[in-house]
XYZ file of C-alpha atoms in Angstrom:
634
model
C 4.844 -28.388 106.445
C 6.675 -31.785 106.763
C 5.352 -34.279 104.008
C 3.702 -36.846 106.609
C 2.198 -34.411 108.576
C -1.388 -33.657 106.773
C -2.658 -34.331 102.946
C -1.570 -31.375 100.611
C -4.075 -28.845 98.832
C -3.005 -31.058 95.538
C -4.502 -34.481 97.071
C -7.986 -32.930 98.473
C -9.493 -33.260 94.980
C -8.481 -36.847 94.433
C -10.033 -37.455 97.900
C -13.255 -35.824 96.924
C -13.147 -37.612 93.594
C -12.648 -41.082 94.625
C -15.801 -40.205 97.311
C -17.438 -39.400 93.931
C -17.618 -35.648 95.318
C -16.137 -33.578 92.002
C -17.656 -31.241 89.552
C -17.891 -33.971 87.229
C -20.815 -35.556 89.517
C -22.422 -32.431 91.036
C -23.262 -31.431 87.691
C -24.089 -34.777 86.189
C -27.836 -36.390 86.576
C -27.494 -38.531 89.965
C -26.082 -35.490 91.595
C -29.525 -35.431 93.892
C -28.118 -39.093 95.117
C -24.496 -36.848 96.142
C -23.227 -36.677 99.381
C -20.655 -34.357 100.569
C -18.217 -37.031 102.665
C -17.995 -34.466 105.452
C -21.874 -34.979 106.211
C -21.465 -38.505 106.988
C -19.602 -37.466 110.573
C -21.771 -34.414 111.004
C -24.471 -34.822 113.851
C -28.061 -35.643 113.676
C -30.029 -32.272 113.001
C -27.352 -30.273 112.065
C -29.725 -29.010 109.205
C -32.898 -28.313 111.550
C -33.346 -24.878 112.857
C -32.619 -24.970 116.308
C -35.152 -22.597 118.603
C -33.937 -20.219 120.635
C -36.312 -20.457 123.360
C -39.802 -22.544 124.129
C -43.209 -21.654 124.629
C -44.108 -21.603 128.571
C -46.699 -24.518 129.316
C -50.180 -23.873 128.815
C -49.822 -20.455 126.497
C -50.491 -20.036 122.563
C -47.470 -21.508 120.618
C -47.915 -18.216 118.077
C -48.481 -15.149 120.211
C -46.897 -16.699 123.392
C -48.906 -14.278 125.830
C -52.321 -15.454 125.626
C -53.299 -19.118 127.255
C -54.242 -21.726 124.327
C -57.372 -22.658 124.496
C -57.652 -25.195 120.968
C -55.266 -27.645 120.662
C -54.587 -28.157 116.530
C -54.277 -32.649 116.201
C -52.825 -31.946 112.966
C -50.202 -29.417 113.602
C -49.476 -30.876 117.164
C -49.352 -27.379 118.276
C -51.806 -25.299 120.822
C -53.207 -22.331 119.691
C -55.294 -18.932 121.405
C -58.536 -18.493 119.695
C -57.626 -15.513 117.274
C -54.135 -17.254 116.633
C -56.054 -20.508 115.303
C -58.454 -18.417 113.380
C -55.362 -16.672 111.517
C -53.359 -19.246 111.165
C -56.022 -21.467 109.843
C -58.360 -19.257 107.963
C -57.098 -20.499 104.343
C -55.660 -23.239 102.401
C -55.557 -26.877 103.386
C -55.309 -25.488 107.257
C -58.950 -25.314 106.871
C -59.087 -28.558 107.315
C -57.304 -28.858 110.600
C -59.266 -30.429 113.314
C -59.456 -29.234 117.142
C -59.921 -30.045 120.432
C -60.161 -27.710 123.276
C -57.248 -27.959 126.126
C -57.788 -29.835 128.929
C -58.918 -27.584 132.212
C -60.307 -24.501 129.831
C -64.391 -24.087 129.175
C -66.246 -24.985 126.574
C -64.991 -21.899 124.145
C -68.467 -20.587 122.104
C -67.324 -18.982 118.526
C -68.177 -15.675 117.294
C -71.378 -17.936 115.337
C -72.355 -19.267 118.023
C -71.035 -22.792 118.068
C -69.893 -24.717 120.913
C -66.665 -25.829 120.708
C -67.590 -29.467 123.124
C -64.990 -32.139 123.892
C -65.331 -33.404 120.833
C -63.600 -32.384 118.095
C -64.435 -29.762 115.497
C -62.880 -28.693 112.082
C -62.276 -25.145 111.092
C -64.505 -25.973 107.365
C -67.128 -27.464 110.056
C -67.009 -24.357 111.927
C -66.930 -21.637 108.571
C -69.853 -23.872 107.096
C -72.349 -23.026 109.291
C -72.234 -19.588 108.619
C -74.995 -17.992 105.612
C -73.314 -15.369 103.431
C -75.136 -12.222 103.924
C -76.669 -12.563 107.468
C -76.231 -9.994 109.516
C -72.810 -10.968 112.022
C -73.923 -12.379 115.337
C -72.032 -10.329 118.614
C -69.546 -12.179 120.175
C -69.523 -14.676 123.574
C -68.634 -11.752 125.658
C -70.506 -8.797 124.335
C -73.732 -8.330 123.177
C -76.930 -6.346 123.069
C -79.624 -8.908 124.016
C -81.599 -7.999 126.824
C -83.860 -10.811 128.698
C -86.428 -12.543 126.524
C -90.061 -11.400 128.082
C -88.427 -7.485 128.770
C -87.598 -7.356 125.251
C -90.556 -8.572 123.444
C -92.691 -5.880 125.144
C -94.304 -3.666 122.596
C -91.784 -0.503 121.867
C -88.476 -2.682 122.687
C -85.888 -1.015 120.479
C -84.275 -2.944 117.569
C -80.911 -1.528 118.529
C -81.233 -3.679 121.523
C -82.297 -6.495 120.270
C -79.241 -8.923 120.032
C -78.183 -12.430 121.249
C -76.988 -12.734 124.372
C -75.001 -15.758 126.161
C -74.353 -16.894 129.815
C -77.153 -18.114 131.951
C -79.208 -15.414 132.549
C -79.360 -11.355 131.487
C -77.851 -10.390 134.351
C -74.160 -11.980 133.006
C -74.388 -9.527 129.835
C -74.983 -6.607 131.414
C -72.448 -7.441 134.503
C -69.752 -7.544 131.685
C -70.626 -4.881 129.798
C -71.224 -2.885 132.985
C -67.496 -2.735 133.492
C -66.580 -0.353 130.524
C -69.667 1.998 131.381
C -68.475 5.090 132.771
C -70.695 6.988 135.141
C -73.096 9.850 133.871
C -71.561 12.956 135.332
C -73.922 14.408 138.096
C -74.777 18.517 137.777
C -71.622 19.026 140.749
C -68.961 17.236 138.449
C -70.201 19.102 135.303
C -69.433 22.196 136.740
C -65.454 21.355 137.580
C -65.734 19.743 133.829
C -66.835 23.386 132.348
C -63.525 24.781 134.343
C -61.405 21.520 133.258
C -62.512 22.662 129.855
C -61.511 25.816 130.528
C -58.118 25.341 131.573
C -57.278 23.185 128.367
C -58.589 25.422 125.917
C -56.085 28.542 127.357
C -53.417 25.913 127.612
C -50.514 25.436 124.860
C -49.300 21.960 126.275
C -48.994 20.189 123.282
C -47.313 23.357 121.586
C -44.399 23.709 124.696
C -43.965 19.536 124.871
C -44.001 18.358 121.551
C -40.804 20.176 119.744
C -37.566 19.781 118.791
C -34.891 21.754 120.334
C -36.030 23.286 123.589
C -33.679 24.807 126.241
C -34.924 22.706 128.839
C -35.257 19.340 129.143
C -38.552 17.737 128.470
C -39.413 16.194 131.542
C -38.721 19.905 133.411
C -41.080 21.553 130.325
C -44.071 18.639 131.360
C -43.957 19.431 135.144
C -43.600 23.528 134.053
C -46.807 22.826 132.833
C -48.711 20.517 134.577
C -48.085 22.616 137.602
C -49.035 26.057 135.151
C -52.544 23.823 134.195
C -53.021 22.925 138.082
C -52.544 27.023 139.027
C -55.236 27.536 136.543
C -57.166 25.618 137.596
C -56.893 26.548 141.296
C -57.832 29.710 139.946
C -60.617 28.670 137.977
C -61.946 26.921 141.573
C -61.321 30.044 143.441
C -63.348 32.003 141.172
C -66.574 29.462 140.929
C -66.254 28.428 144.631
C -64.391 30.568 147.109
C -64.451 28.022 150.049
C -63.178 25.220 147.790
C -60.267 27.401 146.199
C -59.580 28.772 149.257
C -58.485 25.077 150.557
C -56.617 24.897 147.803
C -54.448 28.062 148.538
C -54.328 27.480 151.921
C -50.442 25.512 151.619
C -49.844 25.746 148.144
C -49.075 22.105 147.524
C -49.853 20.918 144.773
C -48.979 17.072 146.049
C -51.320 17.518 149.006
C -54.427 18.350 146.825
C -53.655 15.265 144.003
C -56.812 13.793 144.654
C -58.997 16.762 143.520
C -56.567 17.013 140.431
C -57.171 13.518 139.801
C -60.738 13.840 139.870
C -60.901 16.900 137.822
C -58.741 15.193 134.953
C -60.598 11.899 135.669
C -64.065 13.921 134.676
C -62.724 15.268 131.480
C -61.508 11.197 130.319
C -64.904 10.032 131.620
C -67.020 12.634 129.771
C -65.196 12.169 126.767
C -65.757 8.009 126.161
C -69.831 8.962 126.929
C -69.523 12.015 124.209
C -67.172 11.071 121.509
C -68.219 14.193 119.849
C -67.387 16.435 123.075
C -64.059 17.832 123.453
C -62.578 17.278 120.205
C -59.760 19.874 120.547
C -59.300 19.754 124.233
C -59.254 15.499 125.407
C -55.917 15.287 123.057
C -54.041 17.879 124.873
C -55.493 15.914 127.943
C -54.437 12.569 127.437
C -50.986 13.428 126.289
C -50.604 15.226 129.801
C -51.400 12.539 131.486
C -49.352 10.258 129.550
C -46.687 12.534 130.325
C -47.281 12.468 134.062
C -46.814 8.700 133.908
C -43.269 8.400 133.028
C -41.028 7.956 136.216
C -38.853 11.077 135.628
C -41.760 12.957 135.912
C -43.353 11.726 138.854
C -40.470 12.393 140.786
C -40.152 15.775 140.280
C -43.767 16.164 139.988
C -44.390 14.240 143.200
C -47.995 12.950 142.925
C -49.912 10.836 139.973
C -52.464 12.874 138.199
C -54.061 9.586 137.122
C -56.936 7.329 138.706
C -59.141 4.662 137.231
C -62.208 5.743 135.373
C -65.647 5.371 137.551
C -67.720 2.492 135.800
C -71.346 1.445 136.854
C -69.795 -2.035 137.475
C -66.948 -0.324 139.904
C -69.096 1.652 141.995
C -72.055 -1.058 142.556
C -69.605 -3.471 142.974
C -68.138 -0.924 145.943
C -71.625 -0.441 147.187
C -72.477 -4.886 146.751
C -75.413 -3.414 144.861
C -74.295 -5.490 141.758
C -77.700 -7.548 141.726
C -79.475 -4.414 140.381
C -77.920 -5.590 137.021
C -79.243 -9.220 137.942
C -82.845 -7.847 137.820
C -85.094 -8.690 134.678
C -86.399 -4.999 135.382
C -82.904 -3.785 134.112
C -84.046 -4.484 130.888
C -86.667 -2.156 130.446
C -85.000 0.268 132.745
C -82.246 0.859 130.174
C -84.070 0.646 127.209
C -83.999 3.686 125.022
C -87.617 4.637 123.407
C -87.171 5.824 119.689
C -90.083 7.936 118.012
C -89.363 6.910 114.460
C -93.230 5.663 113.237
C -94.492 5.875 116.543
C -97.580 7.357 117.715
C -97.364 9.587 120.636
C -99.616 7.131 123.198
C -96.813 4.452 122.255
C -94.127 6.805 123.426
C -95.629 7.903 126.146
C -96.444 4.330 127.575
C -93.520 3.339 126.933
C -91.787 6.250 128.822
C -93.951 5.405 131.868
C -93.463 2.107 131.586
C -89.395 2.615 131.829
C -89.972 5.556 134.866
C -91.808 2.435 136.622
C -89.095 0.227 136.411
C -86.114 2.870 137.408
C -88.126 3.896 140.332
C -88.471 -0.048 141.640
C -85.499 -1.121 141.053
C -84.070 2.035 142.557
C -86.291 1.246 145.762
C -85.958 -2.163 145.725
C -82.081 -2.105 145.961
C -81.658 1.058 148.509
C -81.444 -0.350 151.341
C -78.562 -2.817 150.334
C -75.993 -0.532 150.021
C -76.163 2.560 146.942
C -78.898 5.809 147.481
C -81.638 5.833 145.241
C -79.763 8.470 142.963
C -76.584 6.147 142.608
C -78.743 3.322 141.282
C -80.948 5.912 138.871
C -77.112 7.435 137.740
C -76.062 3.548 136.829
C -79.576 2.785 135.148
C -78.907 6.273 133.042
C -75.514 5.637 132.452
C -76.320 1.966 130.667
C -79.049 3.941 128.927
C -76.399 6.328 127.120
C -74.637 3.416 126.139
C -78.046 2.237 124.451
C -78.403 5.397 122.656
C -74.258 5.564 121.807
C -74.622 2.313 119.994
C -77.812 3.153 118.334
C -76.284 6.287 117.026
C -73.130 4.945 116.108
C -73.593 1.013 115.209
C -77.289 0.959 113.988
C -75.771 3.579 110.664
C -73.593 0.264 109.726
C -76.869 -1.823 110.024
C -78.738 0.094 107.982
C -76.564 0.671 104.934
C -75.877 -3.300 105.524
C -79.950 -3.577 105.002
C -79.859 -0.782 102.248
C -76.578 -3.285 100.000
C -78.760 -6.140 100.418
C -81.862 -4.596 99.057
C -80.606 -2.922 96.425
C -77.781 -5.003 94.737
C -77.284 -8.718 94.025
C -74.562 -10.640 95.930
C -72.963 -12.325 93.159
C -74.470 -10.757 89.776
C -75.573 -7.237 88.351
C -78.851 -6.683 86.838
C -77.080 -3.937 84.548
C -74.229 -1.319 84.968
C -75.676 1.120 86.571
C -76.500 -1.628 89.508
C -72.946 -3.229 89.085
C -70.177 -2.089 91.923
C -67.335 -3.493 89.554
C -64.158 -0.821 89.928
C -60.436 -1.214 88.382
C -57.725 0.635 89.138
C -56.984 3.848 87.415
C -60.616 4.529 86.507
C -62.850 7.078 88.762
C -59.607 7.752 91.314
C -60.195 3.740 92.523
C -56.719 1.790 93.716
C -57.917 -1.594 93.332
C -59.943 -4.021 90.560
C -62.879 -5.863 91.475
C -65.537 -7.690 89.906
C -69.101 -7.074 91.177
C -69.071 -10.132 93.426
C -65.860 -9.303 94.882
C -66.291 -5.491 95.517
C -70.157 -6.683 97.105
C -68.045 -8.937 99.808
C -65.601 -6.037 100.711
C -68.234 -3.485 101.354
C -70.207 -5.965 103.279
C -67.322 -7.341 105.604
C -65.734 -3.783 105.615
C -69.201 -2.631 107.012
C -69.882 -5.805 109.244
C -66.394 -5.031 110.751
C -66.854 -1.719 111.448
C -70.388 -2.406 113.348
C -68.394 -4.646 115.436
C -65.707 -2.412 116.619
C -68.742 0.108 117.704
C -70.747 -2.162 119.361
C -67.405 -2.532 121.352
C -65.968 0.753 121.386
C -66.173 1.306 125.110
C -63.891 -1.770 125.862
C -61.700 -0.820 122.885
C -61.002 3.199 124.664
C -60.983 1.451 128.064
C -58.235 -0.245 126.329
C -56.506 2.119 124.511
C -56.677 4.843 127.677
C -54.241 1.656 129.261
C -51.977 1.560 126.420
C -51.562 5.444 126.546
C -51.506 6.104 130.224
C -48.864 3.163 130.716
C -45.638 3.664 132.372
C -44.341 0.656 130.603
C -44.724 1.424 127.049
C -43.086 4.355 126.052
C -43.613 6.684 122.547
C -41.035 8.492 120.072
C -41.437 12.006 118.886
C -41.533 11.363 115.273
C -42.824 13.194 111.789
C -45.201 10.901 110.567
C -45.416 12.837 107.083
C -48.727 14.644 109.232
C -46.232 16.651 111.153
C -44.777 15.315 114.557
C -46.718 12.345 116.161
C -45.935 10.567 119.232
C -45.736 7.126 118.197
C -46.372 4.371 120.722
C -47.316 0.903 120.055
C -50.638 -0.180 122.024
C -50.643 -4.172 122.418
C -53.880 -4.053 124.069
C -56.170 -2.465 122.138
C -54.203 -4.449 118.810
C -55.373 -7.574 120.926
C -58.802 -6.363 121.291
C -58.591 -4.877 117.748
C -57.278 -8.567 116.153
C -60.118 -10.796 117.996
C -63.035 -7.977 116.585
C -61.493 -9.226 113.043
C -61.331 -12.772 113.308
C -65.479 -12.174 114.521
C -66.037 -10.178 111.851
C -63.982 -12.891 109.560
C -66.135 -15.296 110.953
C -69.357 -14.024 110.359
C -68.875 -13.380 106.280
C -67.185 -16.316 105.973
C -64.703 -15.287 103.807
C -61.932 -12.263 103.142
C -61.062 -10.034 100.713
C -58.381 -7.643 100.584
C -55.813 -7.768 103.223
C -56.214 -7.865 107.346
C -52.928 -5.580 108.603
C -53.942 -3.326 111.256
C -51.729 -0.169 111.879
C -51.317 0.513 115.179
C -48.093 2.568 116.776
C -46.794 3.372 112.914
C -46.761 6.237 110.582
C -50.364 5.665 109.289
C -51.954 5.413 113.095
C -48.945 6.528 115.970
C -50.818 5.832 118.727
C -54.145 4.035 120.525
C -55.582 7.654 120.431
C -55.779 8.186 116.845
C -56.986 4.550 116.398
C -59.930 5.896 118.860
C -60.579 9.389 116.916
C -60.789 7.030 113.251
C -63.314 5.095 114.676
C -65.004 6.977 116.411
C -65.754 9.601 112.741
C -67.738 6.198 111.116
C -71.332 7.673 112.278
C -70.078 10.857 110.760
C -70.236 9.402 107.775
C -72.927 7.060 107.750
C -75.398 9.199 109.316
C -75.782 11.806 106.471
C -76.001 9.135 104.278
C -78.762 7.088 105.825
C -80.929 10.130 106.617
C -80.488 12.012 102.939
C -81.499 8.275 101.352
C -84.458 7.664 103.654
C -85.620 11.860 103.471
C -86.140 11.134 99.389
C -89.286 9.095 99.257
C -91.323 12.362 100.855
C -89.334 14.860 98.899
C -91.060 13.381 95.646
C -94.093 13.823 97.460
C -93.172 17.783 96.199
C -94.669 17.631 92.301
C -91.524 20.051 91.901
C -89.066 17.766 93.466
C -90.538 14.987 91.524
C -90.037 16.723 88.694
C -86.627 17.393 88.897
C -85.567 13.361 90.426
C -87.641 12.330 87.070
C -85.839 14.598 85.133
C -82.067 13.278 86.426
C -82.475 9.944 87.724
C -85.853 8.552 86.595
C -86.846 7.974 89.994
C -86.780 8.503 93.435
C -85.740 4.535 93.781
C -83.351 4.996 90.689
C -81.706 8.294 92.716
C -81.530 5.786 95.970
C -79.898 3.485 93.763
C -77.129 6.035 92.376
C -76.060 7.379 95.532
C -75.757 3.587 97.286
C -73.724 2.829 93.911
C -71.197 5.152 93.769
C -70.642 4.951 97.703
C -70.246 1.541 97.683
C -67.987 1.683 94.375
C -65.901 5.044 95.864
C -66.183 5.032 99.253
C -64.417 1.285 98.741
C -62.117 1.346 95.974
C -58.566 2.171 98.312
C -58.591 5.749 97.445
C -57.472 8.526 99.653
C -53.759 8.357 99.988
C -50.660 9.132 98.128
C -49.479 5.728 97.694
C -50.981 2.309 97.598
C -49.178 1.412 101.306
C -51.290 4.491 103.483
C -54.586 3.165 101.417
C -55.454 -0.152 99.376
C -57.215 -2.598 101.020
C -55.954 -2.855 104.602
C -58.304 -2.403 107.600
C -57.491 1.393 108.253
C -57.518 2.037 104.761
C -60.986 1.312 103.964
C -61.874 3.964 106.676
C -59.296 6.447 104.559
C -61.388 5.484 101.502
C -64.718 6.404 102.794
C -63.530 9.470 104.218
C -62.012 10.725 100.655
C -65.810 9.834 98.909
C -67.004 12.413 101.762
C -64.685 14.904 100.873
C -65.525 14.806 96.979
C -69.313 14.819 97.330
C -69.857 18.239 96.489
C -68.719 17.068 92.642
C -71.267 14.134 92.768
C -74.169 15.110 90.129
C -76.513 13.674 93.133
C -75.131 16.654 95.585
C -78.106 18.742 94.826
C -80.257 15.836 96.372
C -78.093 15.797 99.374
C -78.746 19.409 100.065
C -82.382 19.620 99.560
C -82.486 16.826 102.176
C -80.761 19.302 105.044
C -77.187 17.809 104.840
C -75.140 20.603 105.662
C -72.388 18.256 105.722
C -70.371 15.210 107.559
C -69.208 17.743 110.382
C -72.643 19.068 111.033
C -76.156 18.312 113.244
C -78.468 15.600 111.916
């Protein structure tokens, strides 16, 4: 290098050090004040982390798929609903204030306040909820049915719930659209041969290994088209015209809409019976989420998928959807309960609901749907009445039972305190009594809310699986091999159920992750079996504690609850105690990631109390009750 061409290695620390850039200064006590002479030329920003791409106009600046609806003055930024709530939820955030966006509604919270054109702060919104009422339903989904219907004598409590819009008739419009159709006595049959068909079948057992001969899209249409001969068979032998039309070309492509039906049955029976078909609807849906991918159809060469029959889809196909307009649909739906009734009560009110099924089913024939379709639609809303009374009301009523029995913030004495630490009686995580009364209450409050929505949720979930977008992984989940898919639609669904349930107590403890599409729960269709086990629980549980006031009515019985507890309110007061304590303490996993205090893993912690009851010095109690156990009749 020629000696006027560029400054030497030797003279770039005498530069730096007449800039006052050396060691010397760095270390000294001005060296915040330091300045590296280099930054002086270096453009505006440099330092600022540049984004790699921008948020399309008028969607949620966090998720970036939903459309903002509250627009955050002190961040600047607009936010979804659920976003806001999350991001916002804690801290100084609280504070934030709101406005809604320009062009969207009037958005109604999960408590039932308005967000106007005004604007409304997040500690405004969270103070006008009580700690320890019972969670209101959301905007979109409640059980409320029209004011004078309702208050007739016999109404049932499990249908007594808020509703919004401007009359009935919006509730049950909405809800109407994740109702699937009763099956009539002709569609039952083909499900008893559906049935059939799976149970013989060894689907998941041909598709779901490692190291086959074939490929795996030739093994799934080797066995669709086996399930479809067996079927045809199955046909043939119940009804010898039908199978015979069947037979007639042998092509499988030209009879896809009686396969689609047939499959369609099985789906449709199973979201109406949760407790139907519990070996043979997962062999089901992974066939069908088979027959999806595009490899698949073409050498399969028809879809053996079609949407699920709803009362909303086939009034709306008849323009017979006034029939859910009608104040008469309220009674007409209404499920009549026996508990404390006398039998003149019942009977009035089951006249009283014939009435209104046979008007309404008159009154609305001659716009479009037969008498029968409107009395299948009526029925059909009435199962869902008696799903959510048998699955939700369980969460109510041990809700009712914490209240009564134990003090929100304060124990009388240990026996009534729900305190747990880790390490002692098998628990994963310390509480206080306070703390541990707040997690069984929200843990409780949120499970009553994804039940009183279940039917959207496996609407949901039946998308995520059955789509031809969203593929899954073979993978061994530690539980043997899983197909793990991720399901963005029912984690959408399953994140704005939290933020109501967050809502309504207030205040969180523990953490909110929900698994979906990883080791803990691969796929929308476990999520759906998890949930769908809560009344399982529950149930037992509620009837054992309400069966023990008349069992002391036995002077032996008495006896022996005075002999062990003290009394038949002390022995209510055990077995709520060590539920609440156990059944909620982040217990029944290996580690403390599978477990702990995450949403699925309060579910896994209730399910490992179940499965240690028979060591529970109260088990004897459970058994003279008629428990038989959390698998059994009630």
């Amino acid at each position: 290098m020629s000696p006027g061409s560029s400054p030497s290695r030797q003279d770039e620390p005498v530069q730096a050090k007449s800039a006052g850039f050396s060691l010397e200064t760095i270390l000294g006590d001005d060296h915040e004040q330091i300045e590296h002479p280099s930054a002086k030329d270096a453009p505006e920003g440099w330092d600022e982390e540049e984004h790699q791409m921008h948020v399309a106009q008028g969607f949620c600046v966090e998720c970036e798929d939903q459309p903002a609806q509250l627009h955050c003055e002190t961040c600047a930024d607009d936010y979804c609903e659920v976003c806001f709530a999350a991001q916002h939820r804690k801290g100084s955030r609280r504070q934030h204030t709101t406005r809604p966006i320009l062009g969207q509604p009037n958005q109604k919270q999960a408590n039932g306040t308005v967000i106007a054109n005004g604007t409304t702060s997040q500690a405004e919104s969270d103070a006008m909820h009580v700690d320890g009422e019972q969670a209101e339903d959301s905007a979109e989904e409640s059980e409320h049915a029209v004011a004078g219907a309702l208050s007739a004598p016999g109404a049932p409590p499990g249908v007594q719930q808020s509703f919004t819009g401007s009359t009935v008739g919006d509730w049950f419009i909405e809800r109407a659209k994740y109702i699937p159709i009763r099956l009539t006595v002709q569609e039952r049959k083909y499900l008893r041969l559906l049935e059939a068909a799976l149970n013989v079948s060894e689907y998941t057992d041909k598709i779901d290994t490692l190291g086959a001969s074939l490929s795996k899209a030739k093994r799934i249409v080797h066995q669709i088209r086996e399930l479809c001969a067996i079927l045809s068979g199955l046909v043939l032998a119940a009804d010898y015209k039908q199978g015979q039309e069947l037979f007639s070309d042998r092509d499988f492509q030209a009879n896809a809409e009686f396969y689609q039906q047939l499959f369609e049955f099985g789906r449709r029976h199973k979201i109406m019976n949760p407790d139907k078909m519990r070996s043979t609807y997962g062999k089901l849906i992974y066939l069908l989420q088979d027959s999806q991918t595009p490899e698949v159809k073409d050498l399969l060469s028809f879809s053996c998928v079609k949407p699920i029959k709803t009362v909303y889809s086939i009034l709306e196909e008849h323009e017979a959807l006034d029939v859910l307009r009608d104040d008469l649909v309220a009674v007409a739906t209404k499920e009549i309960y026996s508990e404390g009734r006398s039998r003149r009560e019942i009977q009035k009110d089951i006249k009283s609901k014939e009435r209104a099924i046979e008007t309404l089913a008159s009154r609305y024939e001659r716009k479009g749907p037969s008498q029968e379709k409107i009395r299948q639609c009526l029925y059909s809303i009435g199962d869902n009445h008696a799903f959510l009374r048998t699955n939700r009301d369980p969460c109510d009523r041990m809700i009712a039972y914490l209240k009564q029995y134990f003090h929100s913030t304060q124990a009388k004495d240990s026996k009534s305190s729900l305190a747990i630490k880790s390490g002692k009686g098998g628990a994963r995580l310390t509480h206080d009594h306070a703390t541990q009364y707040a997690y069984v209450i929200q843990s409780l409050t949120l499970w009553r809310e994804i039940l009183h929505d279940m039917f959207h949720l496996w609407s949901l979930a039946e998308q995520d699986l059955l789509s031809e977008n969203v593929p899954y992984r073979l993978r061994d989940t530690g539980q043997g091999l899983n197909r793990v898919q991720v399901a963005p639609k029912t984690s959408r669904m399953m994140h704005a159920i939290l933020n109501r349930a967050q809502r309504s107590v207030g205040s969180w403890v523990g953490s909110s992750v929900i698994h979906m599409g990883d080791h803990n729960v691969p796929n929308a269709l476990m999520f759906i079996d998890k949930y769908s086990q809560i009344y399982r629980i529950l149930l037992p549980i509620c009837n054992t504690l309400s069966q023990i006031p008349s069992l002391a009515e036995n002077p032996a019985l008495r006896s022996y609850i005075d002999d062990e507890f003290g009394s038949p309110e002390n022995c209510i007061r055990e077995i709520l105690a060590d539920f609440f304590r156990h059944g909620f303490d982040g217990s029944g996993a290996g580690n403390y990631f599978d477990a702990g205090s995450c949403i699925d893993g309060r579910l896994t912690s209730a399910w490992n109390w179940c499965s240690l009851l028979e060591k529970k010095r109260f088990f004897p109690v459970f058994l003279l009750t008629g428990f038989i156990g959390f698998d059994g009749e009630w």
